[in-house]
Amino acid sequence: MKAMLIAPMLARLREPRDLQDTLSLALRDVLALHGAERGNIQMLDTSGRLVIVAQSGFPRLFLATFRHVELDGASVWAPPRGEQRMLVVDDVECDEAFEPYRPVARAVPYRSVVSSPMASRDGRLMGMVSAHFANVFTPSRLELEALRAYCAELADVLLSRAGTDPQAAAEALAAQVMGSVR
């Protein structure tokens, strides 16, 4: 069932594209998978931080707030280094760990978040994919499994399309994202 759910997404992902087009396509597909209104993809930069390399629907406030996310586990957005877990926040207004980010969530606005790590087949963490929902949302087990499988394939595709230095590519894309939002 999971394979049928994401088969068209995986087929599109494998079509020849450049890195930026791949990220845009992946973000559209993840948002469609969950019916989310907003989302972003983060990749690791040369400093080992997550930076936003693709986004849909966010104002500058959100992008500036989460421009760099350290992988030290101190942020609700980033698992501790070496840990690759999904993050599901059904309601940002009720989640204690999300308390520092509520003003940004209210300003955007969004109420729920689902984030999945993008880890390649060899275990290399490439980044995170996040879907944000205007209303309280709890994803099904099937949706989470499909997202996990899609993100694993996406990591391998990004690794192949980013060239020899994916972190430098991430920095260039992050600069474009920040420059394109008013």
Short mmCIF file of N, CA and C in Angstrom, two decimals, residues 25-158:
data_model
loop_
_atom_site.label_atom_id
_atom_site.label_comp_id
_atom_site.label_asym_id
_atom_site.label_seq_id
_atom_site.Cartn_x
_atom_site.Cartn_y
_atom_site.Cartn_z
N LEU A 25 10.27 20.05 -6.78
CA LEU A 25 9.37 18.93 -7.04
C LEU A 25 9.12 18.14 -5.75
N ALA A 26 10.17 17.82 -5.03
CA ALA A 26 10.03 17.04 -3.79
C ALA A 26 9.15 17.77 -2.79
N LEU A 27 9.33 19.06 -2.65
CA LEU A 27 8.53 19.81 -1.70
C LEU A 27 7.05 19.81 -2.11
N ARG A 28 6.78 20.02 -3.38
CA ARG A 28 5.39 19.96 -3.86
C ARG A 28 4.77 18.59 -3.57
N ASP A 29 5.52 17.53 -3.83
CA ASP A 29 5.00 16.18 -3.62
C ASP A 29 4.74 15.90 -2.14
N VAL A 30 5.63 16.32 -1.26
CA VAL A 30 5.44 16.09 0.18
C VAL A 30 4.23 16.88 0.68
N LEU A 31 4.08 18.11 0.22
CA LEU A 31 2.91 18.90 0.63
C LEU A 31 1.63 18.25 0.15
N ALA A 32 1.63 17.74 -1.08
CA ALA A 32 0.46 17.07 -1.63
C ALA A 32 0.16 15.77 -0.88
N LEU A 33 1.20 15.02 -0.53
CA LEU A 33 1.02 13.77 0.20
C LEU A 33 0.22 13.98 1.48
N HIS A 34 0.49 15.05 2.17
CA HIS A 34 -0.15 15.32 3.46
C HIS A 34 -1.29 16.34 3.39
N GLY A 35 -1.44 17.03 2.26
CA GLY A 35 -2.44 18.09 2.18
C GLY A 35 -2.04 19.31 3.00
N ALA A 36 -0.74 19.54 3.09
CA ALA A 36 -0.22 20.66 3.89
C ALA A 36 -0.22 21.95 3.09
N GLU A 37 -0.34 23.05 3.79
CA GLU A 37 -0.35 24.37 3.15
C GLU A 37 1.04 24.94 2.94
N ARG A 38 1.99 24.59 3.80
CA ARG A 38 3.34 25.15 3.75
C ARG A 38 4.36 24.06 4.00
N GLY A 39 5.60 24.36 3.60
CA GLY A 39 6.64 23.40 3.90
C GLY A 39 8.01 23.92 3.53
N ASN A 40 9.03 23.16 3.94
CA ASN A 40 10.40 23.52 3.59
C ASN A 40 11.28 22.28 3.58
N ILE A 41 12.39 22.42 2.88
CA ILE A 41 13.42 21.40 2.89
C ILE A 41 14.69 22.07 3.37
N GLN A 42 15.35 21.42 4.31
CA GLN A 42 16.62 21.91 4.85
C GLN A 42 17.70 20.90 4.50
N MET A 43 18.89 21.41 4.19
CA MET A 43 20.06 20.56 3.98
C MET A 43 21.17 21.03 4.89
N LEU A 44 22.12 20.17 5.11
CA LEU A 44 23.27 20.54 5.94
C LEU A 44 24.22 21.43 5.15
N ASP A 45 24.71 22.51 5.79
CA ASP A 45 25.69 23.38 5.15
C ASP A 45 27.10 22.96 5.58
N THR A 46 28.10 23.74 5.17
CA THR A 46 29.48 23.37 5.46
C THR A 46 29.81 23.43 6.96
N SER A 47 28.99 24.13 7.74
CA SER A 47 29.19 24.18 9.19
C SER A 47 28.43 23.08 9.93
N GLY A 48 27.69 22.26 9.18
CA GLY A 48 26.93 21.19 9.80
C GLY A 48 25.59 21.63 10.35
N ARG A 49 25.12 22.82 9.94
CA ARG A 49 23.82 23.31 10.36
C ARG A 49 22.80 23.04 9.27
N LEU A 50 21.53 22.95 9.65
CA LEU A 50 20.46 22.85 8.67
C LEU A 50 20.13 24.24 8.15
N VAL A 51 20.04 24.36 6.82
CA VAL A 51 19.65 25.63 6.19
C VAL A 51 18.50 25.35 5.23
N ILE A 52 17.59 26.29 5.10
CA ILE A 52 16.43 26.12 4.23
C ILE A 52 16.87 26.30 2.79
N VAL A 53 16.66 25.24 1.98
CA VAL A 53 17.07 25.27 0.57
C VAL A 53 15.87 25.30 -0.37
N ALA A 54 14.68 25.05 0.15
CA ALA A 54 13.44 25.16 -0.63
C ALA A 54 12.32 25.43 0.37
N GLN A 55 11.36 26.25 -0.05
CA GLN A 55 10.25 26.57 0.85
C GLN A 55 9.03 26.93 0.04
N SER A 56 7.89 26.79 0.67
CA SER A 56 6.64 27.17 0.05
C SER A 56 5.72 27.75 1.11
N GLY A 57 5.33 29.01 0.92
CA GLY A 57 4.32 29.63 1.76
C GLY A 57 4.77 30.34 3.02
N PHE A 58 6.07 30.48 3.22
CA PHE A 58 6.54 31.11 4.45
C PHE A 58 6.95 32.56 4.24
N PRO A 59 6.62 33.41 5.23
CA PRO A 59 7.08 34.80 5.19
C PRO A 59 8.54 34.89 5.65
N ARG A 60 9.11 36.03 5.45
CA ARG A 60 10.50 36.27 5.81
C ARG A 60 10.78 36.00 7.29
N LEU A 61 9.81 36.32 8.17
CA LEU A 61 9.99 36.10 9.61
C LEU A 61 10.35 34.63 9.89
N PHE A 62 9.61 33.70 9.31
CA PHE A 62 9.88 32.28 9.52
C PHE A 62 11.26 31.93 8.98
N LEU A 63 11.55 32.37 7.76
CA LEU A 63 12.82 32.03 7.12
C LEU A 63 14.00 32.61 7.89
N ALA A 64 13.85 33.81 8.40
CA ALA A 64 14.93 34.42 9.18
C ALA A 64 15.11 33.70 10.52
N THR A 65 14.01 33.33 11.15
CA THR A 65 14.07 32.64 12.44
C THR A 65 14.77 31.30 12.33
N PHE A 66 14.50 30.58 11.24
CA PHE A 66 15.04 29.23 11.08
C PHE A 66 16.09 29.16 9.98
N ARG A 67 16.75 30.28 9.73
CA ARG A 67 17.78 30.35 8.69
C ARG A 67 18.88 29.32 8.90
N HIS A 68 19.30 29.16 10.15
CA HIS A 68 20.31 28.16 10.53
C HIS A 68 19.78 27.42 11.75
N VAL A 69 19.79 26.10 11.69
CA VAL A 69 19.37 25.28 12.82
C VAL A 69 20.52 24.35 13.17
N GLU A 70 20.99 24.47 14.39
CA GLU A 70 22.09 23.63 14.86
C GLU A 70 21.60 22.21 15.12
N LEU A 71 22.43 21.25 14.82
CA LEU A 71 22.10 19.85 15.09
C LEU A 71 22.63 19.43 16.45
N ASP A 72 22.18 20.15 17.47
CA ASP A 72 22.63 19.84 18.82
C ASP A 72 21.50 19.34 19.70
N GLY A 73 20.33 19.19 19.10
CA GLY A 73 19.20 18.71 19.87
C GLY A 73 18.53 19.78 20.71
N ALA A 74 19.06 20.99 20.71
CA ALA A 74 18.48 22.06 21.52
C ALA A 74 17.22 22.63 20.88
N SER A 75 17.04 22.43 19.61
CA SER A 75 15.88 22.94 18.89
C SER A 75 14.89 21.81 18.67
N VAL A 76 13.61 22.14 18.74
CA VAL A 76 12.57 21.16 18.43
C VAL A 76 12.71 20.67 16.99
N TRP A 77 13.35 21.48 16.14
CA TRP A 77 13.47 21.17 14.72
C TRP A 77 14.59 20.20 14.41
N ALA A 78 15.56 20.08 15.28
CA ALA A 78 16.74 19.28 14.94
C ALA A 78 16.98 18.17 15.96
N PRO A 79 17.06 16.96 15.48
CA PRO A 79 17.41 15.87 16.39
C PRO A 79 18.88 15.98 16.78
N PRO A 80 19.26 15.42 17.89
CA PRO A 80 20.68 15.42 18.24
C PRO A 80 21.50 14.74 17.15
N ARG A 81 22.72 15.17 16.98
CA ARG A 81 23.61 14.60 15.97
C ARG A 81 23.62 13.08 16.05
N GLY A 82 23.48 12.46 14.89
CA GLY A 82 23.49 11.01 14.81
C GLY A 82 22.12 10.37 14.98
N GLU A 83 21.17 11.11 15.49
CA GLU A 83 19.82 10.57 15.68
C GLU A 83 18.96 11.02 14.51
N GLN A 84 18.29 10.08 13.89
CA GLN A 84 17.46 10.41 12.74
C GLN A 84 16.03 9.98 13.02
N ARG A 85 15.29 10.89 13.63
CA ARG A 85 13.91 10.58 13.99
C ARG A 85 12.97 11.58 13.34
N MET A 86 11.75 11.12 13.13
CA MET A 86 10.71 12.02 12.63
C MET A 86 10.21 12.88 13.78
N LEU A 87 9.74 14.05 13.43
CA LEU A 87 9.14 14.96 14.40
C LEU A 87 7.69 15.16 13.98
N VAL A 88 6.78 14.90 14.89
CA VAL A 88 5.36 15.15 14.64
C VAL A 88 4.86 16.01 15.79
N VAL A 89 4.42 17.21 15.46
CA VAL A 89 3.81 18.10 16.45
C VAL A 89 2.36 18.28 16.00
N ASP A 90 1.45 17.55 16.66
CA ASP A 90 0.03 17.59 16.28
C ASP A 90 -0.58 18.98 16.49
N ASP A 91 -0.14 19.66 17.55
CA ASP A 91 -0.68 20.98 17.85
C ASP A 91 0.41 21.80 18.54
N VAL A 92 0.93 22.80 17.84
CA VAL A 92 2.02 23.60 18.40
C VAL A 92 1.60 24.36 19.65
N GLU A 93 0.29 24.57 19.82
CA GLU A 93 -0.20 25.29 21.00
C GLU A 93 -0.17 24.41 22.25
N CYS A 94 -0.06 23.10 22.08
CA CYS A 94 -0.09 22.18 23.23
C CYS A 94 1.24 21.48 23.48
N ASP A 95 2.19 21.63 22.58
CA ASP A 95 3.47 20.93 22.69
C ASP A 95 4.46 21.79 23.47
N GLU A 96 4.90 21.28 24.63
CA GLU A 96 5.82 22.05 25.49
C GLU A 96 7.12 22.43 24.80
N ALA A 97 7.70 21.49 24.06
CA ALA A 97 8.98 21.75 23.38
C ALA A 97 8.85 22.84 22.33
N PHE A 98 7.65 23.06 21.85
CA PHE A 98 7.42 24.04 20.79
C PHE A 98 7.17 25.45 21.33
N GLU A 99 7.05 25.58 22.63
CA GLU A 99 6.69 26.86 23.25
C GLU A 99 7.51 28.06 22.75
N PRO A 100 8.84 27.96 22.62
CA PRO A 100 9.61 29.13 22.16
C PRO A 100 9.28 29.57 20.72
N TYR A 101 8.68 28.67 19.94
CA TYR A 101 8.41 28.96 18.53
C TYR A 101 6.96 29.33 18.25
N ARG A 102 6.14 29.36 19.29
CA ARG A 102 4.72 29.67 19.10
C ARG A 102 4.48 31.05 18.48
N PRO A 103 5.21 32.09 18.88
CA PRO A 103 4.96 33.40 18.24
C PRO A 103 5.16 33.35 16.72
N VAL A 104 6.17 32.63 16.26
CA VAL A 104 6.40 32.50 14.82
C VAL A 104 5.28 31.69 14.19
N ALA A 105 4.89 30.60 14.85
CA ALA A 105 3.81 29.75 14.32
C ALA A 105 2.51 30.55 14.20
N ARG A 106 2.23 31.38 15.18
CA ARG A 106 1.01 32.20 15.13
C ARG A 106 1.09 33.25 14.03
N ALA A 107 2.27 33.80 13.82
CA ALA A 107 2.44 34.83 12.79
C ALA A 107 2.32 34.27 11.38
N VAL A 108 2.72 33.03 11.16
CA VAL A 108 2.74 32.48 9.79
C VAL A 108 1.33 32.34 9.20
N PRO A 109 0.33 31.74 9.70
CA PRO A 109 0.19 30.87 10.85
C PRO A 109 0.22 29.38 10.45
N TYR A 110 0.56 28.53 11.44
CA TYR A 110 0.42 27.08 11.30
C TYR A 110 0.20 26.49 12.69
N ARG A 111 -0.44 25.31 12.73
CA ARG A 111 -0.76 24.65 14.00
C ARG A 111 -0.06 23.31 14.17
N SER A 112 0.30 22.66 13.06
CA SER A 112 0.90 21.33 13.15
C SER A 112 2.10 21.24 12.23
N VAL A 113 3.03 20.33 12.58
CA VAL A 113 4.25 20.14 11.78
C VAL A 113 4.58 18.64 11.74
N VAL A 114 5.01 18.21 10.56
CA VAL A 114 5.56 16.86 10.40
C VAL A 114 6.90 17.04 9.71
N SER A 115 7.98 16.54 10.32
CA SER A 115 9.33 16.65 9.74
C SER A 115 9.96 15.27 9.68
N SER A 116 10.65 15.02 8.58
CA SER A 116 11.33 13.74 8.40
C SER A 116 12.77 13.97 7.99
N PRO A 117 13.69 13.19 8.55
CA PRO A 117 15.08 13.29 8.09
C PRO A 117 15.22 12.72 6.68
N MET A 118 16.16 13.28 5.94
CA MET A 118 16.55 12.73 4.64
C MET A 118 17.91 12.09 4.86
N ALA A 119 17.94 10.77 4.93
CA ALA A 119 19.20 10.05 5.14
C ALA A 119 19.41 9.10 3.96
N SER A 120 20.61 9.14 3.40
CA SER A 120 20.93 8.30 2.24
C SER A 120 21.03 6.83 2.66
N ARG A 121 21.10 5.98 1.67
CA ARG A 121 21.18 4.53 1.95
C ARG A 121 22.38 4.18 2.83
N ASP A 122 23.45 4.97 2.71
CA ASP A 122 24.63 4.68 3.54
C ASP A 122 24.56 5.37 4.91
N GLY A 123 23.39 5.95 5.25
CA GLY A 123 23.18 6.54 6.56
C GLY A 123 23.58 7.99 6.69
N ARG A 124 23.99 8.61 5.61
CA ARG A 124 24.42 10.01 5.64
C ARG A 124 23.21 10.94 5.71
N LEU A 125 23.15 11.75 6.76
CA LEU A 125 22.06 12.70 6.91
C LEU A 125 22.27 13.85 5.94
N MET A 126 21.29 14.07 5.06
CA MET A 126 21.35 15.16 4.09
C MET A 126 20.57 16.38 4.57
N GLY A 127 19.54 16.16 5.39
CA GLY A 127 18.72 17.27 5.86
C GLY A 127 17.38 16.80 6.37
N MET A 128 16.40 17.71 6.32
CA MET A 128 15.05 17.44 6.82
C MET A 128 14.03 18.00 5.84
N VAL A 129 12.89 17.34 5.77
CA VAL A 129 11.74 17.82 5.01
C VAL A 129 10.61 18.04 6.00
N SER A 130 9.96 19.21 5.92
CA SER A 130 8.90 19.54 6.87
C SER A 130 7.65 20.02 6.15
N ALA A 131 6.51 19.55 6.64
CA ALA A 131 5.20 20.01 6.16
C ALA A 131 4.50 20.70 7.33
N HIS A 132 3.91 21.85 7.06
CA HIS A 132 3.25 22.65 8.10
C HIS A 132 1.78 22.80 7.72
N PHE A 133 0.92 22.70 8.73
CA PHE A 133 -0.52 22.66 8.52
C PHE A 133 -1.21 23.82 9.22
N ALA A 134 -2.19 24.41 8.57
CA ALA A 134 -2.92 25.53 9.14
C ALA A 134 -3.75 25.09 10.35
N ASN A 135 -4.19 23.84 10.34
CA ASN A 135 -5.04 23.32 11.41
C ASN A 135 -4.33 22.17 12.12
N VAL A 136 -4.87 21.79 13.27
CA VAL A 136 -4.35 20.65 14.00
C VAL A 136 -4.43 19.43 13.08
N PHE A 137 -3.34 18.67 13.03
CA PHE A 137 -3.25 17.54 12.09
C PHE A 137 -2.45 16.42 12.73
N THR A 138 -2.96 15.21 12.59
CA THR A 138 -2.24 14.02 13.03
C THR A 138 -2.11 13.10 11.83
N PRO A 139 -0.88 12.89 11.35
CA PRO A 139 -0.71 12.03 10.17
C PRO A 139 -0.97 10.57 10.52
N SER A 140 -1.43 9.83 9.53
CA SER A 140 -1.65 8.40 9.72
C SER A 140 -0.31 7.66 9.69
N ARG A 141 -0.31 6.45 10.17
CA ARG A 141 0.89 5.61 10.13
C ARG A 141 1.34 5.41 8.69
N LEU A 142 0.39 5.23 7.78
CA LEU A 142 0.70 5.05 6.37
C LEU A 142 1.37 6.29 5.79
N GLU A 143 0.87 7.47 6.14
CA GLU A 143 1.48 8.72 5.67
C GLU A 143 2.92 8.85 6.17
N LEU A 144 3.14 8.51 7.43
CA LEU A 144 4.49 8.62 8.00
C LEU A 144 5.44 7.61 7.34
N GLU A 145 4.97 6.40 7.11
CA GLU A 145 5.81 5.40 6.44
C GLU A 145 6.13 5.83 5.02
N ALA A 146 5.14 6.37 4.31
CA ALA A 146 5.36 6.84 2.94
C ALA A 146 6.36 8.00 2.94
N LEU A 147 6.23 8.93 3.88
CA LEU A 147 7.15 10.05 3.95
C LEU A 147 8.57 9.58 4.25
N ARG A 148 8.72 8.64 5.16
CA ARG A 148 10.03 8.11 5.51
C ARG A 148 10.69 7.46 4.28
N ALA A 149 9.93 6.65 3.54
CA ALA A 149 10.47 5.98 2.34
C ALA A 149 10.82 7.01 1.27
N TYR A 150 9.98 7.99 1.08
CA TYR A 150 10.23 9.03 0.08
C TYR A 150 11.49 9.82 0.43
N CYS A 151 11.63 10.19 1.69
CA CYS A 151 12.80 10.98 2.12
C CYS A 151 14.10 10.20 1.98
N ALA A 152 14.05 8.90 2.16
CA ALA A 152 15.26 8.08 1.96
C ALA A 152 15.68 8.11 0.50
N GLU A 153 14.73 7.97 -0.40
CA GLU A 153 15.05 8.04 -1.84
C GLU A 153 15.50 9.45 -2.22
N LEU A 154 14.82 10.45 -1.67
CA LEU A 154 15.18 11.84 -1.95
C LEU A 154 16.62 12.13 -1.55
N ALA A 155 17.05 11.62 -0.41
CA ALA A 155 18.43 11.85 0.05
C ALA A 155 19.43 11.31 -0.96
N ASP A 156 19.18 10.12 -1.47
CA ASP A 156 20.09 9.55 -2.48
C ASP A 156 20.09 10.36 -3.76
N VAL A 157 18.92 10.81 -4.19
CA VAL A 157 18.82 11.63 -5.40
C VAL A 157 19.56 12.95 -5.20
N LEU A 158 19.36 13.59 -4.06
CA LEU A 158 20.04 14.86 -3.79
C LEU A 158 21.54 14.68 -3.75
#
